[in-house]
Short mmCIF file of C-alpha atoms in Angstrom, two decimals:
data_model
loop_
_atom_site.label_atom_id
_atom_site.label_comp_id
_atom_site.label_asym_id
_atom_site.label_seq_id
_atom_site.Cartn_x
_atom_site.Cartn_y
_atom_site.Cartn_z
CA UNK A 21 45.76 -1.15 6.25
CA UNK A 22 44.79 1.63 4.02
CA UNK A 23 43.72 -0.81 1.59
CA UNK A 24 41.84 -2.91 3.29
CA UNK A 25 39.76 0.10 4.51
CA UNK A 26 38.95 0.73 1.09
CA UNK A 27 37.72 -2.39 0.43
CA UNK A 28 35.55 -2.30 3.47
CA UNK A 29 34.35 1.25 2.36
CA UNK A 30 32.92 -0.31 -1.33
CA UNK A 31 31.40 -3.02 0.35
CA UNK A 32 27.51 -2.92 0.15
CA UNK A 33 26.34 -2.01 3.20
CA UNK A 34 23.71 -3.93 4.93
CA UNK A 35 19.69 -3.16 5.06
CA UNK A 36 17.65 -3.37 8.06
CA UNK A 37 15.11 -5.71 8.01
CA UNK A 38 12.42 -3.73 7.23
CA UNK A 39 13.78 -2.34 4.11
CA UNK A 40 14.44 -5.78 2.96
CA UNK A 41 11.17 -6.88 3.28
CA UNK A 42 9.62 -4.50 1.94
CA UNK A 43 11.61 -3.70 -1.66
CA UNK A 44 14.58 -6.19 -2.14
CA UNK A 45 14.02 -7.54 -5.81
CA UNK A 46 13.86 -11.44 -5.80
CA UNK A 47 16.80 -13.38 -5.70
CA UNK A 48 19.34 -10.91 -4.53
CA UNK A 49 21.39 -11.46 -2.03
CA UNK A 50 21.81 -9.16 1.04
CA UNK A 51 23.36 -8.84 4.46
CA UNK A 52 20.52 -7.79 6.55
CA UNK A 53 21.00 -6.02 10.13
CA UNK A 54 19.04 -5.70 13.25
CA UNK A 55 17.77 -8.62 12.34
CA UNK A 56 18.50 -11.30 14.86
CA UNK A 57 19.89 -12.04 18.11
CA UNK A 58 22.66 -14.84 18.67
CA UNK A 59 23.30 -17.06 21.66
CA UNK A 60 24.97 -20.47 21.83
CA UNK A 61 22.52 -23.60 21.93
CA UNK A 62 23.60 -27.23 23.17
CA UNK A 63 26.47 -27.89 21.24
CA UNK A 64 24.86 -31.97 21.36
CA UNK A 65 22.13 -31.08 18.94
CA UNK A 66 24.57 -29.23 16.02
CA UNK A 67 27.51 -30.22 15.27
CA UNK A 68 29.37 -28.76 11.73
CA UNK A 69 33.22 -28.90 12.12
CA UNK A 70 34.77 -25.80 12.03
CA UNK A 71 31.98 -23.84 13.02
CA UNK A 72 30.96 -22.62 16.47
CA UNK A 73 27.06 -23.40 17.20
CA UNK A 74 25.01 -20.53 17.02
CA UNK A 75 21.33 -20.35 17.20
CA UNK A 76 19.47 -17.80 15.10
CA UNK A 77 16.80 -16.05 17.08
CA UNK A 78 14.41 -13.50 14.86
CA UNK A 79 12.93 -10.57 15.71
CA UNK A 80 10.31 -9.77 12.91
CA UNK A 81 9.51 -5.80 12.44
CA UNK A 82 5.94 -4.81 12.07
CA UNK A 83 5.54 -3.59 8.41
CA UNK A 84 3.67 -1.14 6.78
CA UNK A 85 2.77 -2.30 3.69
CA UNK A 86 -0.82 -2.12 1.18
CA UNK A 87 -3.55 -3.76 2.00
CA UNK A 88 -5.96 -4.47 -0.77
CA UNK A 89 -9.02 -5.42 1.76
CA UNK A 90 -7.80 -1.64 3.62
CA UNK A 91 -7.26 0.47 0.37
CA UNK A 92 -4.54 1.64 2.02
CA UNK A 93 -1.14 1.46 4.05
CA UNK A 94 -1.74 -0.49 7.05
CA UNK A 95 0.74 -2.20 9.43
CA UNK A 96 1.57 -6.39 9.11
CA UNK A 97 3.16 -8.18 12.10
CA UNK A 98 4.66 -11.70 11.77
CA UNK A 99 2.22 -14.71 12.63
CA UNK A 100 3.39 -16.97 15.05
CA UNK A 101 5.98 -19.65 14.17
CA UNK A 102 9.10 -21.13 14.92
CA UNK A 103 11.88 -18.90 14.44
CA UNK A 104 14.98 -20.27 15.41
CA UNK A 105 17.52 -21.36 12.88
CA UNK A 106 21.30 -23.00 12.75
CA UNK A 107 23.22 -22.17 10.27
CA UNK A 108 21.13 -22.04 7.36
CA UNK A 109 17.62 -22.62 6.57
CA UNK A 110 14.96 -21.88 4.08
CA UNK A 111 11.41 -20.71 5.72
CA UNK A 112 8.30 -18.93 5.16
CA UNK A 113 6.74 -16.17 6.84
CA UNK A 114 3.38 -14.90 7.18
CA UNK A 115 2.42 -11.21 7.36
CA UNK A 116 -0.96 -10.32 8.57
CA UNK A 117 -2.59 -7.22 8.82
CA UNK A 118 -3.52 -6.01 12.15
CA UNK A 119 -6.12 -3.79 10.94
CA UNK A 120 -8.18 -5.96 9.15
CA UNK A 121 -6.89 -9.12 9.97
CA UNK A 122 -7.92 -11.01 6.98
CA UNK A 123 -5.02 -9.91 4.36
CA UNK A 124 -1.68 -11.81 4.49
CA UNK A 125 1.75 -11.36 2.94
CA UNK A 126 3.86 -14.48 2.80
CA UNK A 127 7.85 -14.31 2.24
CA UNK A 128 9.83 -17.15 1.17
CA UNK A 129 13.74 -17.13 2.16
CA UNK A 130 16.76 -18.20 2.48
CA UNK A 131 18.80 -17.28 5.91
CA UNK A 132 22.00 -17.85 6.76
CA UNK A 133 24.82 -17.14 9.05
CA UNK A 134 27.91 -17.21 7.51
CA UNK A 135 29.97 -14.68 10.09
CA UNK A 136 29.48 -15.51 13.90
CA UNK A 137 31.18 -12.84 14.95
CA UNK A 138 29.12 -10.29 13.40
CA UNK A 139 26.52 -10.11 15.90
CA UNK A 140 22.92 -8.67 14.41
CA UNK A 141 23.50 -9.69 11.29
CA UNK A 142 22.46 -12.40 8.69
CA UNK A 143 22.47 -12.71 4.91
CA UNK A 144 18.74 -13.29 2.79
CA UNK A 145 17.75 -13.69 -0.08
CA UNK A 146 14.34 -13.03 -1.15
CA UNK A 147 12.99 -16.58 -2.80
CA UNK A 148 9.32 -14.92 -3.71
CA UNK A 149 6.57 -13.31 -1.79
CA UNK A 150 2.96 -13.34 -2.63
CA UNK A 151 1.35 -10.62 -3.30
CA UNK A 152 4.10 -9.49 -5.68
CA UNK A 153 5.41 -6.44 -5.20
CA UNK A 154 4.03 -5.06 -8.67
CA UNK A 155 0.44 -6.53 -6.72
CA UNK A 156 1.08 -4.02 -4.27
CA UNK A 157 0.87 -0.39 -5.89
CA UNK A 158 -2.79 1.62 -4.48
CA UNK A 159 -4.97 2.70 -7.21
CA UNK A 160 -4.74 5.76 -5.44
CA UNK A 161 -1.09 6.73 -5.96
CA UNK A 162 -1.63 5.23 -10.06
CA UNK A 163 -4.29 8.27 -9.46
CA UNK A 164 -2.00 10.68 -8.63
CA UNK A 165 1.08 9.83 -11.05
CA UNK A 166 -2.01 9.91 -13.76
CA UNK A 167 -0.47 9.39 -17.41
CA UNK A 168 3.12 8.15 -15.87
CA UNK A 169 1.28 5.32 -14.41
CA UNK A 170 3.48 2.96 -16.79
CA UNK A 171 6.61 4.58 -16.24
CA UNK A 172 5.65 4.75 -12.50
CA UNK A 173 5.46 1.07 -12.59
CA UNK A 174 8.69 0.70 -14.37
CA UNK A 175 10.52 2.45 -11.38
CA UNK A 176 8.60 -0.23 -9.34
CA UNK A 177 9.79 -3.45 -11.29
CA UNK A 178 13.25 -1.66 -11.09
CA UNK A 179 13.38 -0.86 -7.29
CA UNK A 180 12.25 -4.73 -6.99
CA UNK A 181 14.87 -6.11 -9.05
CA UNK A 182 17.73 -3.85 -6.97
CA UNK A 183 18.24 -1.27 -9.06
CA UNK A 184 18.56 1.91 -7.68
CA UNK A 185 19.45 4.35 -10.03
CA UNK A 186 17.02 2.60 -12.69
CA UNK A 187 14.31 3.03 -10.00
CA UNK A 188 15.19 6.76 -8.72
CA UNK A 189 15.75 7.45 -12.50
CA UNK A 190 11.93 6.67 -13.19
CA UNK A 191 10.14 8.04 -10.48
CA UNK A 192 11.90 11.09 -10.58
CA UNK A 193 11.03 11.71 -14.42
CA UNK A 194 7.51 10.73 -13.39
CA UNK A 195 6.82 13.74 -10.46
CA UNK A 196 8.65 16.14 -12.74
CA UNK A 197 5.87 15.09 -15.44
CA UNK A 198 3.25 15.32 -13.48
CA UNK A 199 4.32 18.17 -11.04
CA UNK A 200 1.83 20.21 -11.55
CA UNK A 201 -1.32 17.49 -11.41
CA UNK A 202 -0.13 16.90 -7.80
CA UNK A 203 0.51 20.16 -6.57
CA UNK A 204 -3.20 20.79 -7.93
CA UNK A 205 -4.07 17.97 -5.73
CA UNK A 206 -2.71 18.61 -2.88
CA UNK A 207 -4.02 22.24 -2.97
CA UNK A 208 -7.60 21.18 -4.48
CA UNK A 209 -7.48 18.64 -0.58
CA UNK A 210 -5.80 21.41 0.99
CA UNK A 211 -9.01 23.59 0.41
CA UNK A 212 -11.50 20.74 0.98
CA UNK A 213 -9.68 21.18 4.97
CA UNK A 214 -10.41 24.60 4.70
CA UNK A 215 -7.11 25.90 3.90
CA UNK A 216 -7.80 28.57 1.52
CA UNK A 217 -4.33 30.52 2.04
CA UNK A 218 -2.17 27.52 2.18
CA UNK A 219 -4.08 26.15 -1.24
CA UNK A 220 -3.75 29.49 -3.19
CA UNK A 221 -0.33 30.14 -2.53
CA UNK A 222 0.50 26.20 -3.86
CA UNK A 223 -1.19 27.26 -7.17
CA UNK A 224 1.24 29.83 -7.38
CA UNK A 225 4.05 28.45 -7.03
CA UNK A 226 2.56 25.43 -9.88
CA UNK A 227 3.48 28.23 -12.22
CA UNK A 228 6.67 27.13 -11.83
CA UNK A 229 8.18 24.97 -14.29
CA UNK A 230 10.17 22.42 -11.72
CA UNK A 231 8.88 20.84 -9.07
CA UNK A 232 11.83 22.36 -6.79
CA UNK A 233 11.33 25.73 -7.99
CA UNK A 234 7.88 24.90 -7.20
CA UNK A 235 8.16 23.86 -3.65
CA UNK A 236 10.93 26.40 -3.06
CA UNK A 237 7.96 29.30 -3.35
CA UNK A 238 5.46 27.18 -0.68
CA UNK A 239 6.26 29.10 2.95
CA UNK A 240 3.18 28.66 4.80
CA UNK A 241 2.94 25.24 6.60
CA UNK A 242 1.63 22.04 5.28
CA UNK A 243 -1.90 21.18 7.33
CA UNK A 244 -1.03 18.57 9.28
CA UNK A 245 -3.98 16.26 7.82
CA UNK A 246 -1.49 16.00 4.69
CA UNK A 247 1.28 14.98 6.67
CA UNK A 248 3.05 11.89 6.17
CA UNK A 249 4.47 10.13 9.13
CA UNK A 250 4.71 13.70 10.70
CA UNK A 251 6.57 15.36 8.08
CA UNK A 252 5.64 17.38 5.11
CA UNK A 253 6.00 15.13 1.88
CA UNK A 254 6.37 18.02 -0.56
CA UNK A 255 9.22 18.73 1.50
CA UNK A 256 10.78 15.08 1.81
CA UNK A 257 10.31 14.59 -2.10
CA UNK A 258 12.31 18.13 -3.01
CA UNK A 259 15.05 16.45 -0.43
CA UNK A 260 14.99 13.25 -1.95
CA UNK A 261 14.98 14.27 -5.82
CA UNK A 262 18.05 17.41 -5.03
CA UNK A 263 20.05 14.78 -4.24
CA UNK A 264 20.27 13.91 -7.75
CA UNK A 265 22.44 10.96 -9.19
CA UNK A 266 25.56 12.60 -8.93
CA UNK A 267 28.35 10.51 -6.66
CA UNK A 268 25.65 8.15 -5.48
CA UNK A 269 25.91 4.19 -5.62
CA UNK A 270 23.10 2.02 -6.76
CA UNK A 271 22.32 1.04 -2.99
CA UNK A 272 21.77 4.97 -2.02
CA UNK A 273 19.48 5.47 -5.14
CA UNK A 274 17.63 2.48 -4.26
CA UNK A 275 17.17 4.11 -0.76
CA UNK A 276 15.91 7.56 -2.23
CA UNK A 277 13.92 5.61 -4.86
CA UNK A 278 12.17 4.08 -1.65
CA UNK A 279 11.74 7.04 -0.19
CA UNK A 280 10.13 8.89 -2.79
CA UNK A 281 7.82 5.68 -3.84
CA UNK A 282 6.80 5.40 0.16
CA UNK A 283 6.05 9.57 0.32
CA UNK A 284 4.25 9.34 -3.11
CA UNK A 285 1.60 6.60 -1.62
CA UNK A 286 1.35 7.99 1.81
CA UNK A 287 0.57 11.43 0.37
CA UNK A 288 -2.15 9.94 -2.46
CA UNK A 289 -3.61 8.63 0.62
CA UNK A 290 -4.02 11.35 2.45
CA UNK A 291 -5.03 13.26 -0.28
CA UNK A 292 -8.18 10.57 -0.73
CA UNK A 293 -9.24 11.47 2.64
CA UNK A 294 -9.40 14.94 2.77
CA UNK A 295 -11.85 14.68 -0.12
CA UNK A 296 -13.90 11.84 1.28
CA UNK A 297 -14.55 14.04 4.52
CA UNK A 298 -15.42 16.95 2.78
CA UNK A 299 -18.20 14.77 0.80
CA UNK A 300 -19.15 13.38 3.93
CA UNK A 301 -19.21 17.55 5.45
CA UNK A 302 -21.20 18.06 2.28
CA UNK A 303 -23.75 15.30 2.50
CA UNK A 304 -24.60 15.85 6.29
CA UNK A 305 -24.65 19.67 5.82
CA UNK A 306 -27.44 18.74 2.81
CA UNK A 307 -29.58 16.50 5.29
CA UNK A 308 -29.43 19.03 7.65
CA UNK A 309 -30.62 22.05 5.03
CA UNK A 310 -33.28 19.82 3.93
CA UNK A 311 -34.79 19.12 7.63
CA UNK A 312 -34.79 22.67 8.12
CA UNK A 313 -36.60 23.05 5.26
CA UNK A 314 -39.09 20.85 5.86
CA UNK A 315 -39.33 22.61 9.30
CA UNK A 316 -40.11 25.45 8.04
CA UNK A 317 -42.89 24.43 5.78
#
């Protein structure tokens, strides 16, 4: 008994759907959960001996992904199709944005149901997907990770193959590197908002030589413009990096290595925008100067 809990223990756990999409590595195999619903179909049409008929009924996530046309995270839901599947089948899948509408994302894979008595579950694999996933990385986050963009894109090609502590390993070296470029970012947007207090005390604590340290010394709140998802990204990156590699499997690194990719772009993002409103403050507070000028004369 007690050893068959241990086996069940060091047994990869599965992924939800969503995080399969959106960084399994080609040609890995996964147990995926959430993923579909089963119920029995007319055992006439399917018959395999052995095996009880089950129909496969998907529910694709929505997925936030880049879109090139966008510049920028957007959310994908499936296109239409036929989603039902016996046993095991090989299919494509279309992603299209729903902000643009003209960018799509297509999936090859392999499903199959292997375990009818694990309900929610399925195993992939990843066949290919077009873009890639190394077509995928915003010019603005390259911006931010500035003269780590190769090693930055190392961590990618790792976190796409499945390997975690490869992956965590890389982008981890790469916001140590370039700790204090960001922080200067962040604070240099931060003002742009017209958060003098909040940007002067993050160039303090840049004197620091870690980026923990760093955030550590940052007590006033994070304007809520910069805000990723809701939460403060300085803060989700310290969480994500203190957990270190110590006692952690591949599959958790490959998590964190997610998580820190996914803050990194979000926050490059929001970063962009802060500045592109100010210019756009600046340029209509110019028009405006220069009407009253002319006014005047």
């Amino acid at each position: 008994m007690s050893q068959q809990t241990e086996a069940d223990g060091d047994a990869p756990q599965p992924r939800k759907l969503v995080d399969f999409l959106t960084s399994a590595g080609v040609g890995i195999s996964e147990r995926v959960i959430d993923a579909t619903g089963f119920k029995p179909i007319d055992p006439s049409i399917v018959r395999m001996p052995g095996v009880v008929p089950r129909e496969l009924e998907f529910r694709w996530p929505r997925l936030l992904m880049y879109c090139p046309n966008c510049d920028g995270e957007r959310y994908f839901g499936a296109m239409p199709g036929q989603w039902k599947i016996v046993k095991n089948q090989d299919l494509f899948v279309l992603y299209l944005c729903k902000n643009c509408t003209l960018t799509i994302k297509t999936y090859a894979l392999r499903v199959g149901l292997d375990d009818v008595s694990a309900p929610n579950t399925a195993n992939f694999i990843k066949i290919g997907e077009f873009p890639s996933l190394d077509e995928k990385v915003p010019n603005r986050l390259l911006v931010l990770v500035g003269k780590d963009r190769q090693m930055f894109l190392q961590g990618r090609r790792a976190e796409r193959a499945g390997l975690g502590i490869g992956a965590f390993g890389y982008y981890r070296r790469v916001v140590e590197n370039q700790k204090s470029e960001i922080l200067a970012a962040v604070a240099e947007a931060a003002k742009a908002l017209g958060h003098d207090d909040f940007a002067a005390e993050v160039m303090a604590a840049n004197q620091e030589r870690q980026f923990a340290a760093a955030i550590d010394k940052i007590k006033r709140v994070l304007p809520e413009s910069l805000r990723v998802g809701g939460h403060d990204p300085l803060r989700v990156l310290h969480s994500a990096l203190s957990e270190g590699l110590h006692n952690k499997d591949d599959q958790h690194c490959l998590e964190y290595a997610g998580t820190i990719r996914e803050v990194l772009g979000g926050l490059a993002e929001r970063i962009a925008h802060a500045k592109q409103d100010e210019a756009k403050l600046r340029s209509s507070i110019g028009k405006l100067l220069k009407q009253a000028d002319g006014q005047a004369e």
